mmCIF file of C-alpha atoms and ligand atoms in Angstrom:
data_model
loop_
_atom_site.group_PDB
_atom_site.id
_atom_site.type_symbol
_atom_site.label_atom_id
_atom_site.label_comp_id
_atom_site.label_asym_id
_atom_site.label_seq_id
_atom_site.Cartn_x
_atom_site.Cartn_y
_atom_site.Cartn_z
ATOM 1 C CA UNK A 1 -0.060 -20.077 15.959
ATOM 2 C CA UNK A 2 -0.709 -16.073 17.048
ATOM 3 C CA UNK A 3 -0.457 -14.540 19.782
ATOM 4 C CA UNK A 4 -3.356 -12.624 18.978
ATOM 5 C CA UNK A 5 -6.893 -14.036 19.529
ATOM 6 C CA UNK A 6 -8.262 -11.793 16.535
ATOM 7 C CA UNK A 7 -6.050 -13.946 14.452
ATOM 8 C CA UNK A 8 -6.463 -16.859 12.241
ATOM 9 C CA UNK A 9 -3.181 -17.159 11.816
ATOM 10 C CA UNK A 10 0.033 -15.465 10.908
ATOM 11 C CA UNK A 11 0.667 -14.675 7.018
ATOM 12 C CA UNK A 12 4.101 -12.929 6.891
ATOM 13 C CA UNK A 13 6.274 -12.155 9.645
ATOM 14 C CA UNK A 14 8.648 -8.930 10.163
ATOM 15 C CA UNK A 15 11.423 -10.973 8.703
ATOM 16 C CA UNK A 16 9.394 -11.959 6.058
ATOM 17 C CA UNK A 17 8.755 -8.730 5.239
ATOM 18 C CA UNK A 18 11.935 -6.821 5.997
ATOM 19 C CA UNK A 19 13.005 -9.494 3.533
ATOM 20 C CA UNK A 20 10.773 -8.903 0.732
ATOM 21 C CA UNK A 21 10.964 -5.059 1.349
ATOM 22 C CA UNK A 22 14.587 -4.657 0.841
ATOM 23 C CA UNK A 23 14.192 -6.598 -2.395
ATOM 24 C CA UNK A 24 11.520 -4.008 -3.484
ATOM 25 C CA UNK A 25 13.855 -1.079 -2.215
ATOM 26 C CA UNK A 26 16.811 -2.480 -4.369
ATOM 27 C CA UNK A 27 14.715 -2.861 -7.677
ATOM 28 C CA UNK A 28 13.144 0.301 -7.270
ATOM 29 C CA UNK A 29 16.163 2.215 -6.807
ATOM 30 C CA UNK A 30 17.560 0.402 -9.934
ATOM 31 C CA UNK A 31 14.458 1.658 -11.917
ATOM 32 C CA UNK A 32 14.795 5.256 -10.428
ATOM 33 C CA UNK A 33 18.368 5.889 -10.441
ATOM 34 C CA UNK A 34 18.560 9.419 -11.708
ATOM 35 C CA UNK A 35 14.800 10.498 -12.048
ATOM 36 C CA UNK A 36 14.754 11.513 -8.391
ATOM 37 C CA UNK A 37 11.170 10.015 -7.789
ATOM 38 C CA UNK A 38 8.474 11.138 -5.440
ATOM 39 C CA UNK A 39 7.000 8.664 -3.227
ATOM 40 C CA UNK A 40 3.287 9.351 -2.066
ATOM 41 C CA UNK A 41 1.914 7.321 0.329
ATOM 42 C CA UNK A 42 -1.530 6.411 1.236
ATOM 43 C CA UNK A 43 -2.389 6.908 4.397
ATOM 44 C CA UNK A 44 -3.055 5.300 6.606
ATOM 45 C CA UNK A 45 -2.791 2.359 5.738
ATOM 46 C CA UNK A 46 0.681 2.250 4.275
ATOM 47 C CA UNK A 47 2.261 3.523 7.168
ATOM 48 C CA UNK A 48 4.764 1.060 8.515
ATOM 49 C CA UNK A 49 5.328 -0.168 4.554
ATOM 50 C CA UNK A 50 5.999 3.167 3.636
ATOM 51 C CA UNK A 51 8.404 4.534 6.450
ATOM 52 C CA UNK A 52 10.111 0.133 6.157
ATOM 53 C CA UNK A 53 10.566 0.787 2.125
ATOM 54 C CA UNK A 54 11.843 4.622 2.134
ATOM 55 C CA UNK A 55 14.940 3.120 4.404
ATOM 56 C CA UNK A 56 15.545 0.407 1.290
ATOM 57 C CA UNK A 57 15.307 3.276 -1.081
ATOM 58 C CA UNK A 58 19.337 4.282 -2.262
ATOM 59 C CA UNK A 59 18.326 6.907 -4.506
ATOM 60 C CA UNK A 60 17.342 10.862 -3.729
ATOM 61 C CA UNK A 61 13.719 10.816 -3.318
ATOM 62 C CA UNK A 62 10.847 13.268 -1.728
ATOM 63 C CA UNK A 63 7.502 12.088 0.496
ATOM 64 C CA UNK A 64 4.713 13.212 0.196
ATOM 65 C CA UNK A 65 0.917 11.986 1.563
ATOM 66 C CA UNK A 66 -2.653 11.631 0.263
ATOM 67 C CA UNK A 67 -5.469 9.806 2.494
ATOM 68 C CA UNK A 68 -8.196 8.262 0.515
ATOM 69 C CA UNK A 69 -11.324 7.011 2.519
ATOM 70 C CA UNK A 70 -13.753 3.928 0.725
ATOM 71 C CA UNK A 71 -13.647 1.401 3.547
ATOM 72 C CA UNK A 72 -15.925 0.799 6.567
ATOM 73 C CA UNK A 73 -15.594 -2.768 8.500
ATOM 74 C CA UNK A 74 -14.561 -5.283 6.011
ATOM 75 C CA UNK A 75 -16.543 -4.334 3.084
ATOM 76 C CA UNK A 76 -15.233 -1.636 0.510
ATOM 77 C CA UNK A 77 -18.607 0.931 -0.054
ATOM 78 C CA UNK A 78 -17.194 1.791 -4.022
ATOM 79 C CA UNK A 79 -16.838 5.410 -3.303
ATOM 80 C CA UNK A 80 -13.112 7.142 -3.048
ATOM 81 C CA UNK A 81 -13.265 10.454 -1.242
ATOM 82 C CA UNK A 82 -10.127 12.254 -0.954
ATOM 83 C CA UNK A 83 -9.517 13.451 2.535
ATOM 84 C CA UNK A 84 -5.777 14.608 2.498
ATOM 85 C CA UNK A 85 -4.132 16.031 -0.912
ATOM 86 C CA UNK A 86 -0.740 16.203 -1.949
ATOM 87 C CA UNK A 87 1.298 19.368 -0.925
ATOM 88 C CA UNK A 88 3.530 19.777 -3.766
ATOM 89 C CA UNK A 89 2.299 19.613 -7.738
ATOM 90 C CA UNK A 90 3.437 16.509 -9.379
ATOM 91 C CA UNK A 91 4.168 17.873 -12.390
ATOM 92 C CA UNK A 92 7.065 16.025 -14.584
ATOM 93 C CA UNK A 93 7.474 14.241 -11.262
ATOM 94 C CA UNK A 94 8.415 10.318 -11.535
ATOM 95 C CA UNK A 95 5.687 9.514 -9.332
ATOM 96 C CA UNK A 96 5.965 5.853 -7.014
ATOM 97 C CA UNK A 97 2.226 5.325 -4.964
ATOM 98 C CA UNK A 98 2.874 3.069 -2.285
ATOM 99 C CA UNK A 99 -0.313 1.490 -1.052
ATOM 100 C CA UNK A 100 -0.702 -1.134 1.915
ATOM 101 C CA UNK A 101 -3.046 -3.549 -0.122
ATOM 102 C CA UNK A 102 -5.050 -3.445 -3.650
ATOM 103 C CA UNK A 103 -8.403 -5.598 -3.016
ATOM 104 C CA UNK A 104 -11.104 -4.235 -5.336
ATOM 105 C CA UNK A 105 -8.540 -1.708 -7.120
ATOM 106 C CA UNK A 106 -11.464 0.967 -6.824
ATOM 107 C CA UNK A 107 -9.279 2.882 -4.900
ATOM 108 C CA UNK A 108 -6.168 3.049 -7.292
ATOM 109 C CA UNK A 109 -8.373 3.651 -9.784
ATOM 110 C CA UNK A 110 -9.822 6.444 -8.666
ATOM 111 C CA UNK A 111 -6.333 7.721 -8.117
ATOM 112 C CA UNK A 112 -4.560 7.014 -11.069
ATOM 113 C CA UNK A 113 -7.055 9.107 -13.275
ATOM 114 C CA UNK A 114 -6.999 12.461 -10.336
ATOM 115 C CA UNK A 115 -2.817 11.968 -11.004
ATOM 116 C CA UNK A 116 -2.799 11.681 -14.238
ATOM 117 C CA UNK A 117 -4.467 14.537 -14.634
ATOM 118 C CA UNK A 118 -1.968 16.685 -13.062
ATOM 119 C CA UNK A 119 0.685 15.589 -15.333
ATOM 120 C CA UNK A 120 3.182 13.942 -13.797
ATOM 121 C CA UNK A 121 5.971 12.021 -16.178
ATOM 122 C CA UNK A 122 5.174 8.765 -14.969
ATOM 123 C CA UNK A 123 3.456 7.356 -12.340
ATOM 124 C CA UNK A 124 3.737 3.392 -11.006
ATOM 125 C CA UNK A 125 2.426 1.859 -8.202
ATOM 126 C CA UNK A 126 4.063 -0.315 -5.517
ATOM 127 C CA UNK A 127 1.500 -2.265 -2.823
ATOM 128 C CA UNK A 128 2.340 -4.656 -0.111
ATOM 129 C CA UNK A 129 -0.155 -7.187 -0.737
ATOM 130 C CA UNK A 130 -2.283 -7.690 -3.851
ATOM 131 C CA UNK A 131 -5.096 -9.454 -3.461
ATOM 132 C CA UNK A 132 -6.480 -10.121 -7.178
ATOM 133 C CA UNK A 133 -9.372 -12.501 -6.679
ATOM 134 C CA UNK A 134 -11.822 -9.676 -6.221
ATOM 135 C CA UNK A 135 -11.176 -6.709 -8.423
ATOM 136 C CA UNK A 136 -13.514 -4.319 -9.858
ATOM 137 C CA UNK A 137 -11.168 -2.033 -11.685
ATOM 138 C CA UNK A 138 -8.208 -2.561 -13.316
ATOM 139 C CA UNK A 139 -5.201 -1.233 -12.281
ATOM 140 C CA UNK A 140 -1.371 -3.046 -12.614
ATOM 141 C CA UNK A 141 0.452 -2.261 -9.925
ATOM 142 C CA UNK A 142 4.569 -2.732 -10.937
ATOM 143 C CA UNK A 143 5.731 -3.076 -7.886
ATOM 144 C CA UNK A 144 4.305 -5.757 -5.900
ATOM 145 C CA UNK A 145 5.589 -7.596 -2.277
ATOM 146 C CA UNK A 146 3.353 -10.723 -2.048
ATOM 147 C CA UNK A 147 -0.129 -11.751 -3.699
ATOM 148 C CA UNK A 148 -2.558 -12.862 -1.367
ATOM 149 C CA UNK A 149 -5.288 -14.772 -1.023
ATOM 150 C CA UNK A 150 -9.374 -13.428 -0.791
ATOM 151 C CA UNK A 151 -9.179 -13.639 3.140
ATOM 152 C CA UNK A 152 -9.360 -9.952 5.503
ATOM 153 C CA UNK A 153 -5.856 -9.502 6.650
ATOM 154 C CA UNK A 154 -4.714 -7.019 9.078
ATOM 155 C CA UNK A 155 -1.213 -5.610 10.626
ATOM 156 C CA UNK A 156 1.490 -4.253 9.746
ATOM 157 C CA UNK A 157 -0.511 -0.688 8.958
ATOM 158 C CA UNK A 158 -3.499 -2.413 7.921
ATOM 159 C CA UNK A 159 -6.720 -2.171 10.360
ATOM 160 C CA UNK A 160 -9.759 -3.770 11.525
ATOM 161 C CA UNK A 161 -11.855 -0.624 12.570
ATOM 162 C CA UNK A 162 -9.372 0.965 12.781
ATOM 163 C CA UNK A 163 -7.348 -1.541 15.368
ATOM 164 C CA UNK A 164 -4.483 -3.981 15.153
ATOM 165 C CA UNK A 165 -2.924 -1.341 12.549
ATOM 166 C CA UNK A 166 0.016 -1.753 15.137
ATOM 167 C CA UNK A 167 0.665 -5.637 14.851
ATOM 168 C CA UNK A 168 4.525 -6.026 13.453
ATOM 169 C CA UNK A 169 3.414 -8.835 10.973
ATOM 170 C CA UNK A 170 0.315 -9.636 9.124
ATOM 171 C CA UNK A 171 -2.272 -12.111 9.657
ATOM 172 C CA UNK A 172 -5.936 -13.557 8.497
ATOM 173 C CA UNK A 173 -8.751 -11.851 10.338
ATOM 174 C CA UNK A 174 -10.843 -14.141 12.198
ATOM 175 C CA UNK A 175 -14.069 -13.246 11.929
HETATM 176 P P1 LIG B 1 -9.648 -1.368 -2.820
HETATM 177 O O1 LIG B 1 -10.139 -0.010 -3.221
HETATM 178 O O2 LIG B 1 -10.786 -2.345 -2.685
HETATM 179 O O3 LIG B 1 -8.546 -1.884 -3.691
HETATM 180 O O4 LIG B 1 -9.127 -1.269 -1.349
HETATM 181 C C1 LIG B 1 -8.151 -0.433 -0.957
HETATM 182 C C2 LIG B 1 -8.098 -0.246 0.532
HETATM 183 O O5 LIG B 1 -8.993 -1.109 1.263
HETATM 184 C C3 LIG B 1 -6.729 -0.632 1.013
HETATM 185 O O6 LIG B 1 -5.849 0.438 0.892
HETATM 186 C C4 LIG B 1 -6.991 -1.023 2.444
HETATM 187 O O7 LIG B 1 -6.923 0.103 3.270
HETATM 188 C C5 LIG B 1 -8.402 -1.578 2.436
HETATM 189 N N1 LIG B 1 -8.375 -3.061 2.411
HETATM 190 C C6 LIG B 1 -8.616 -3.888 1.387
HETATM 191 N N2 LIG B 1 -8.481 -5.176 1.735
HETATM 192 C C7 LIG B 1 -8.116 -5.163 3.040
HETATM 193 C C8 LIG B 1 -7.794 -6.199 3.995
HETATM 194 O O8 LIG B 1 -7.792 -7.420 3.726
HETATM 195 N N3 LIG B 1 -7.461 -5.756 5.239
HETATM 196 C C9 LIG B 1 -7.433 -4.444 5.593
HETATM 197 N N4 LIG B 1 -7.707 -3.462 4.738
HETATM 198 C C10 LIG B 1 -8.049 -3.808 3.466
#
């Protein structure tokens, strides 16, 4: 049952994902130990993910921020415009995107290919949620916390218009 009466009903709670979230921190400190990694998140949708997994993260590490724009409502409109960039070049950077949810991948796609370009030494990409059932692109994120199903979620960082961004856990939208 939720609390909430924009919600279906609840997918993962904050234990659930503290849980899962310290398991990503400890595997990607394993995988990092030494290459001092930078983090960018995307905002904003990765904001409660992002600050949650940087406190699991054991090795030295530096932040940084983009904020990509495709969405309006529900529906993704195919077109990626970058509204924030990076600070700092990523050059022969290990670079670690950490992304709220990957739904038609346009997004990381769009992103991968303006990184690559600025030659960074590696770059992998850790999401939240993956929901795989309707990509357009493909991208293979390494990092992933749970798969979900094609249903609009929202929580945790990720928004309705905008709202319920704020919600400790995630749930299924009801429409
Ligand atoms: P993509 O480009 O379709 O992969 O979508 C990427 C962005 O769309 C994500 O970073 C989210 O901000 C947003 N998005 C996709 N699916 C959902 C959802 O179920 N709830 C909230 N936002 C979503």
């Amino acid at each position: 049952m939720s609390d909430t009466p924009v919600l279906q009903r609840i997918l993962y709670s904050k234990e659930q994902l503290a849980e899962r979230i310290a398991e990503l921190g400890r595997e990607i400190s394993a995988d990092y130990r030494g290459k001092q990694p930078l983090f960018v998140g995307i905002l904003r949708g990765c904001i409660m993910f992002y600050a949650d997994l940087l406190r699991e993260i054991s090795v030295d590490c530096t932040m940084d921020f983009m904020c990509l724009s495709s969405y309006s409502g529900t529906s993704s409109t195919g077109e990626v415009r970058t509204m924030l960039d990076l600070r700092e070049s990523i050059k022969g950077r290990h670079v670690v995107i950490v992304e709220d949810i990957v739904d038609t991948g346009l997004t990381l796609d769009y992103l991968m290919k303006n990184l690559q370009s600025r030659g960074a030494a590696s770059i992998e990409i850790c999401c939240l949620l993956d929901k795989p059932a309707n990509r357009k692109a493909e991208v293979h994120p390494k990092y992933i916390g749970f798969q979900v199903e094609n249903e609009f979620v929202i929580g945790y960082g990720l928004d309705y218009d905008e709202l319920y961004r704020n919600l400790p856990y995630i749930g299924v939208f009801k429409k």
